Amino acid sequence: MPATKRSKPLYQRGAYALYRRTGRANLEIIWYDSEKRRERSASAGTDDVAQGRIALDRLYLTQTGHRMCPHCHRPWEHEVSPTLADAIADYLILMEGKASEETARYRLAHVIDYLAETDAGAVCAAINEQWIDKFRAWALKRPVKTSKGKYLRERSLAHVEGSVMQLAAAINATSGQKAQFKSRQQVDVARSPTYRADVKTIAAMFDYCLRPEGGRSDKERAMIAANRTNLLRYLQLAVASWARPETVLAIKRDQWHDAARVLDLNPARRLRTNKRQPMVPIAAQCALLLDAMDDLWIPVSTIRNSWDKMRVHLGLPGDRQAGPKLIRRSMATLVRRRIGEANWRQGEIMLGHVPFVTSDIYAIPDPANLGLALAATEEIISEIEALAPGAYRTVTAGTHGLRLVEGGKNG
């Protein structure tokens, strides 16, 4: 026991208390270990109280399995259920650092909003099929908007069901609780976009960035083009890599293996999940751009606003048919026609639709193994460059015509 009485803790949850100790930079977490019959302590790893609270919560959840009520600090009995808000808060703490953390927070934010409008004190045991049906109906009435409140589109069934699936995971992660409802399969609620852009349309996207219309002078038009640089960078790498939008936006220098001319779409420190991010060979026209990149390929977290302006300008379809993922879908469609079904396995690897094996982690893939897919991609880029000169600025002036892919086409 301490020689002097401790001051009031900065934060406490159950038997776990957060203190600031004299002569120590970091906050300290102190608790009584009933099994070892002695007091124990651990550093919070920070001197910030807010971060210290999170560290204590994380330790508490790990040590106790969330068997105690965070309000009265008494063990939960079988007939007692925690509030849904508490279960979600604890689940998000456990999700910290995981690849799907951001998605989980976004999906569960809708559930938190619904709780705020209906019953903030709802407990996990009360969340049944009827409750979920009411949540679905409420969520479908809320359109998708920008951060500034501008209307984008109606919310989809798949979007809502993502929140339902994440809520089930949060409840099931809470000790002693089990979700009393089932989420619908994505295949039953998702409506996959059917629109695909041809080479001419993709070239028009590059032209929109390089040669903007309007402006009162060449200088003003140059300023408009400069403001579209991030969109241009997105188009360049999305076409060359076939990657998902969020993947392109997060590319860093250390993902580019310049000697092998291979880009690892999975960032360092990101766990490989079912949403596979493969290593892909990069077209020669884009490889030189990657050689010259700084730490980040694109210094912004989203190009959504500039993309939507371009979509409207070019007259592309709305209703989620022509979002940023259009490039990925269109490149897959264009290349599949060129290399043929017999060789489409190469396309599946480029898209990350082939399961990983241990050797994929150890060995950087040889671009020659995806030669047909790579050659078709380079061929398409050459066609884009012919229609929109400057699309791949640093390599186009002296680029020779690329050989058409033969032998793998149908018919």
XYZ file of C-alpha atoms in Angstrom:
411
model
C 0.000 0.000 0.000
C 1.254 3.551 -0.679
C 2.722 5.499 2.230
C 0.490 8.497 1.527
C -3.056 8.733 0.314
C -3.358 9.069 -3.441
C -5.071 11.997 -5.039
C -8.305 11.510 -6.919
C -7.650 9.609 -10.186
C -7.848 11.464 -13.486
C -10.081 8.691 -14.806
C -11.332 5.379 -13.470
C -13.083 2.362 -14.912
C -13.786 -0.527 -12.588
C -10.653 -1.187 -10.543
C -8.435 0.554 -13.102
C -7.426 4.136 -12.286
C -5.354 6.721 -14.163
C -2.854 8.844 -12.241
C -0.166 11.412 -12.895
C 2.898 10.366 -10.891
C 5.545 12.769 -9.649
C 8.840 12.438 -11.480
C 7.336 10.408 -14.344
C 6.613 11.794 -17.795
C 3.863 9.346 -18.731
C 0.590 8.766 -16.939
C 0.255 5.541 -14.964
C -2.562 3.005 -14.792
C -2.950 1.315 -11.392
C -5.249 -1.563 -10.444
C -5.550 -4.349 -7.865
C -4.897 -7.857 -9.158
C -7.167 -10.137 -7.118
C -5.491 -13.309 -8.383
C -1.973 -12.224 -7.378
C -3.330 -10.294 -4.382
C -1.281 -7.236 -5.024
C -1.466 -3.862 -6.667
C -0.134 -3.601 -10.215
C 0.656 -0.722 -12.525
C 1.409 -0.020 -16.176
C 2.482 3.046 -18.089
C -0.190 4.675 -20.254
C 2.555 5.511 -22.739
C 1.520 9.178 -22.908
C 1.255 12.312 -20.788
C -2.011 13.344 -22.507
C -5.083 12.645 -20.381
C -7.379 11.932 -23.346
C -4.928 9.403 -24.774
C -4.381 8.014 -21.293
C -8.107 7.330 -20.940
C -8.010 5.370 -24.178
C -4.989 3.389 -22.971
C -6.797 2.563 -19.718
C -9.947 1.524 -21.577
C -7.921 -0.723 -23.860
C -6.167 -2.379 -20.890
C -9.453 -2.738 -19.019
C -11.154 -4.438 -21.958
C -8.203 -6.766 -22.513
C -7.872 -7.763 -18.858
C -11.527 -8.091 -17.877
C -13.158 -9.206 -21.120
C -15.660 -6.376 -20.590
C -17.378 -8.188 -17.722
C -18.136 -5.033 -15.708
C -20.572 -2.177 -16.193
C -18.668 1.056 -16.997
C -21.253 3.085 -15.054
C -21.720 1.303 -11.709
C -18.467 -0.743 -11.964
C -20.308 -3.932 -10.986
C -20.051 -7.234 -12.869
C -22.763 -7.810 -15.441
C -25.214 -10.507 -14.525
C -26.746 -12.723 -17.173
C -30.002 -10.765 -17.217
C -28.256 -7.394 -17.432
C -27.139 -6.022 -20.786
C -24.834 -3.053 -21.490
C -26.069 -0.071 -23.458
C -25.515 -0.232 -27.180
C -23.593 3.045 -27.067
C -21.123 1.578 -24.543
C -20.721 -1.602 -26.572
C -19.968 0.425 -29.717
C -17.490 2.669 -27.868
C -15.603 -0.349 -26.505
C -15.659 -2.103 -29.872
C -14.091 0.922 -31.568
C -11.339 0.962 -28.942
C -10.559 -2.671 -29.752
C -10.588 -1.842 -33.481
C -7.874 0.822 -33.147
C -4.929 0.152 -35.423
C -6.742 -2.430 -37.531
C -7.109 -2.049 -41.299
C -10.906 -1.815 -41.047
C -10.996 0.748 -38.210
C -12.001 3.703 -40.394
C -14.760 1.719 -42.125
C -16.119 0.520 -38.774
C -16.252 4.075 -37.388
C -18.014 5.363 -40.498
C -20.627 2.599 -40.485
C -21.355 2.764 -36.768
C -21.650 6.566 -36.852
C -25.059 6.057 -38.487
C -26.140 3.793 -35.609
C -25.011 6.412 -33.070
C -27.026 9.071 -34.908
C -30.084 6.824 -34.827
C -29.660 6.199 -31.093
C -29.431 9.950 -30.485
C -32.737 10.496 -32.310
C -34.607 7.570 -30.736
C -33.360 5.950 -27.514
C -29.806 6.668 -26.390
C -30.149 4.201 -23.516
C -31.063 1.175 -25.655
C -29.303 -1.982 -24.460
C -27.731 -4.682 -26.611
C -30.319 -7.314 -25.647
C -33.108 -5.073 -27.013
C -31.627 -4.860 -30.498
C -33.747 -7.381 -32.363
C -35.031 -7.752 -35.920
C -37.811 -5.212 -35.329
C -35.304 -2.619 -34.059
C -33.043 -3.266 -37.057
C -35.945 -2.929 -39.518
C -36.748 0.492 -38.047
C -33.092 1.494 -38.310
C -32.998 0.395 -41.969
C -36.091 2.448 -42.779
C -34.628 5.501 -40.982
C -31.239 5.205 -42.689
C -32.701 4.855 -46.186
C -34.435 8.213 -45.761
C -31.101 9.956 -45.134
C -29.340 10.846 -48.395
C -25.582 10.795 -48.763
C -24.166 14.321 -48.422
C -20.788 15.995 -48.529
C -19.078 17.260 -45.367
C -20.645 20.659 -46.166
C -24.138 19.194 -46.378
C -24.473 19.147 -50.163
C -26.723 16.385 -51.523
C -24.894 13.671 -53.465
C -27.271 10.731 -53.889
C -29.836 8.526 -52.198
C -28.444 6.027 -49.703
C -28.273 2.473 -51.050
C -29.464 -0.759 -49.448
C -25.870 -2.030 -49.426
C -24.713 1.103 -47.606
C -27.298 0.617 -44.858
C -26.597 -3.089 -44.553
C -22.930 -2.326 -44.002
C -23.929 -0.531 -40.801
C -26.108 -3.473 -39.748
C -23.239 -5.937 -40.262
C -20.833 -3.729 -38.292
C -23.367 -3.373 -35.469
C -23.691 -7.162 -35.231
C -19.894 -7.418 -34.993
C -19.818 -4.807 -32.201
C -22.457 -6.616 -30.144
C -20.843 -10.032 -30.668
C -17.478 -8.609 -29.554
C -19.016 -7.637 -26.200
C -18.584 -10.359 -23.600
C -21.836 -12.108 -22.721
C -23.751 -10.560 -25.635
C -24.939 -11.989 -28.929
C -26.644 -10.153 -31.772
C -30.347 -11.039 -31.886
C -30.631 -10.265 -35.588
C -29.056 -11.246 -38.888
C -27.690 -8.949 -41.537
C -28.557 -9.462 -45.174
C -25.929 -10.754 -47.572
C -24.332 -8.042 -49.704
C -25.120 -10.030 -52.839
C -28.833 -9.604 -51.979
C -28.728 -5.832 -51.511
C -25.871 -4.584 -53.695
C -26.526 -3.194 -57.151
C -23.298 -3.260 -59.100
C -22.824 -0.366 -61.570
C -23.083 -1.440 -65.212
C -21.597 1.617 -66.934
C -18.044 1.315 -68.304
C -15.956 4.055 -69.915
C -14.232 3.467 -73.253
C -10.741 4.730 -74.089
C -12.118 7.907 -75.671
C -14.044 8.769 -72.506
C -11.057 8.104 -70.252
C -8.940 10.323 -72.516
C -11.570 13.047 -72.130
C -11.051 12.848 -68.360
C -7.341 13.526 -68.836
C -8.150 16.360 -71.225
C -10.458 17.889 -68.615
C -7.468 18.113 -66.261
C -4.885 19.228 -68.828
C -6.864 21.626 -71.010
C -9.698 23.170 -68.981
C -12.360 25.157 -70.779
C -13.339 28.666 -69.712
C -11.095 31.168 -68.021
C -10.381 34.670 -69.295
C -6.747 34.061 -70.197
C -4.123 31.378 -70.668
C -2.807 32.204 -67.201
C -6.220 31.671 -65.631
C -6.685 28.387 -67.486
C -3.256 27.275 -66.270
C -4.366 28.004 -62.710
C -7.511 25.899 -63.226
C -5.373 23.041 -64.588
C -3.072 23.325 -61.557
C -6.087 22.920 -59.273
C -6.894 19.673 -61.082
C -3.427 18.191 -60.581
C -4.578 15.791 -57.853
C -7.366 14.498 -60.080
C -4.848 14.019 -62.898
C -2.514 12.111 -60.587
C -5.417 9.899 -59.561
C -6.281 9.125 -63.183
C -2.667 8.338 -64.070
C -2.148 5.752 -61.349
C -5.695 4.358 -61.382
C -5.357 3.520 -65.080
C -1.874 2.026 -64.653
C -2.591 -0.037 -61.517
C -6.351 -0.833 -61.723
C -6.392 -0.154 -57.971
C -9.330 0.828 -55.795
C -9.803 4.584 -55.266
C -8.858 4.557 -51.591
C -5.732 2.565 -52.443
C -4.565 5.047 -55.086
C -5.121 7.947 -52.690
C -2.937 6.325 -50.018
C 0.077 5.321 -52.153
C 3.443 6.248 -50.614
C 6.977 6.203 -51.939
C 7.998 3.080 -49.980
C 5.388 1.032 -51.857
C 7.176 1.535 -55.177
C 9.838 -1.072 -55.986
C 11.605 0.835 -58.720
C 14.147 -1.864 -59.599
C 11.407 -4.426 -60.245
C 8.937 -1.831 -61.634
C 6.346 -3.250 -59.242
C 3.952 -1.335 -56.959
C 2.815 -2.927 -53.685
C -0.762 -1.740 -53.246
C -0.768 -2.910 -49.625
C 0.870 -0.241 -47.422
C 3.496 -1.239 -44.875
C 1.845 -1.731 -41.466
C -1.529 -2.604 -43.027
C -2.666 -6.145 -42.302
C -3.558 -8.099 -45.407
C -7.292 -8.744 -45.317
C -9.908 -10.306 -47.583
C -9.893 -6.984 -49.447
C -6.657 -7.976 -51.147
C -4.148 -5.372 -52.245
C -1.690 -7.164 -54.562
C 1.721 -6.262 -55.928
C 1.228 -5.217 -59.546
C 3.575 -4.392 -62.435
C 3.270 -0.789 -63.590
C 3.054 0.402 -67.198
C 6.246 2.004 -68.495
C 4.499 5.343 -69.079
C 3.569 5.610 -65.376
C 6.698 4.007 -63.916
C 8.815 7.107 -64.569
C 6.233 9.235 -62.777
C 6.520 6.956 -59.749
C 10.313 7.231 -59.914
C 9.977 10.993 -59.476
C 7.286 10.967 -56.758
C 7.792 12.480 -53.318
C 6.639 10.723 -50.150
C 2.960 10.772 -51.219
C 1.574 10.168 -54.697
C -1.434 12.416 -53.965
C -1.231 14.873 -51.036
C -4.990 14.866 -50.344
C -7.332 12.290 -48.829
C -10.116 12.619 -51.397
C -10.702 13.761 -54.979
C -14.468 13.306 -54.726
C -15.423 16.941 -55.270
C -13.214 17.402 -58.347
C -14.340 14.022 -59.682
C -18.021 14.959 -59.383
C -17.420 18.250 -61.214
C -15.666 16.330 -64.003
C -18.472 13.767 -64.180
C -21.060 16.497 -64.648
C -18.880 18.352 -67.190
C -18.401 15.209 -69.313
C -22.027 14.121 -68.995
C -21.225 10.807 -67.322
C -24.125 8.972 -65.653
C -24.960 9.612 -62.012
C -26.575 7.325 -59.431
C -23.169 5.828 -58.460
C -22.614 4.539 -62.004
C -19.583 6.750 -62.624
C -17.760 7.301 -59.343
C -13.947 7.153 -58.993
C -14.078 3.334 -59.076
C -15.186 3.615 -62.719
C -11.517 3.549 -63.801
C -10.916 0.190 -62.109
C -14.045 -1.353 -63.633
C -13.387 0.111 -67.063
C -9.729 -0.964 -67.220
C -10.707 -4.510 -66.260
C -13.356 -4.577 -68.986
C -11.101 -3.089 -71.667
C -8.178 -5.413 -70.933
C -10.370 -8.504 -70.662
C -11.573 -7.960 -74.210
C -8.001 -7.565 -75.448
C -6.304 -10.530 -73.778
C -9.244 -12.947 -73.914
C -10.878 -15.276 -71.425
C -8.104 -17.878 -71.588
C -5.652 -15.336 -70.188
C -7.985 -13.509 -67.829
C -6.312 -15.048 -64.769
C -3.727 -12.284 -65.183
C -6.500 -9.719 -64.860
C -7.818 -11.380 -61.691
C -4.347 -11.135 -60.156
C -4.105 -7.433 -61.093
C -7.471 -6.791 -59.435
C -6.512 -8.648 -56.251
C -9.215 -11.268 -56.752
C -6.781 -14.171 -56.331
C -6.112 -15.400 -52.750
C -2.650 -14.791 -51.324
C -0.228 -17.617 -50.661
C 2.912 -17.440 -48.524
C 5.183 -17.101 -51.542
C 3.365 -13.890 -52.531
C 4.708 -12.266 -49.363
C 8.292 -13.458 -49.844
C 8.756 -12.911 -53.573
C 8.180 -9.727 -55.565
C 6.242 -10.796 -58.691
C 7.994 -10.660 -62.044
C 6.181 -8.251 -64.410
C 6.722 -10.821 -67.165
C 4.290 -13.157 -65.395
C 1.509 -10.652 -66.054
C 2.859 -9.748 -69.460
C -0.404 -9.742 -71.386
C -2.253 -7.631 -68.805
C 0.691 -5.236 -68.571
C 1.089 -4.926 -72.347
C -2.643 -4.290 -72.788
C -2.505 -1.598 -70.085
C 0.444 0.095 -71.805
C -1.404 -0.129 -75.118
C -4.459 1.606 -73.629
C -2.270 4.314 -72.090
C -0.681 4.952 -75.500
C -4.151 5.361 -77.000
C -5.101 7.753 -74.189
C -1.919 9.735 -74.794
C -2.686 9.994 -78.511
C -6.131 11.445 -77.734
C -5.009 13.571 -74.751
C -1.340 14.552 -75.292
C 0.467 15.061 -71.993
C -1.605 12.526 -70.054
C 1.643 10.918 -68.901
C 3.884 13.940 -69.257
C 7.383 12.751 -68.508
C 7.481 9.704 -70.763
C 5.282 10.487 -73.740
C 7.541 12.658 -75.889
C 9.956 9.874 -76.815
C 7.737 6.853 -76.360
C 7.678 4.462 -79.276
C 4.469 2.828 -80.371
C 3.657 -0.223 -78.299
C 3.021 -3.595 -79.862
C -0.622 -4.678 -79.907
C -1.452 -7.733 -77.884
C -2.080 -10.665 -80.165
C -2.913 -14.312 -79.756
C -5.147 -14.042 -76.739
C -8.226 -12.435 -78.242
C -11.543 -14.160 -78.674
C -12.836 -14.529 -82.202
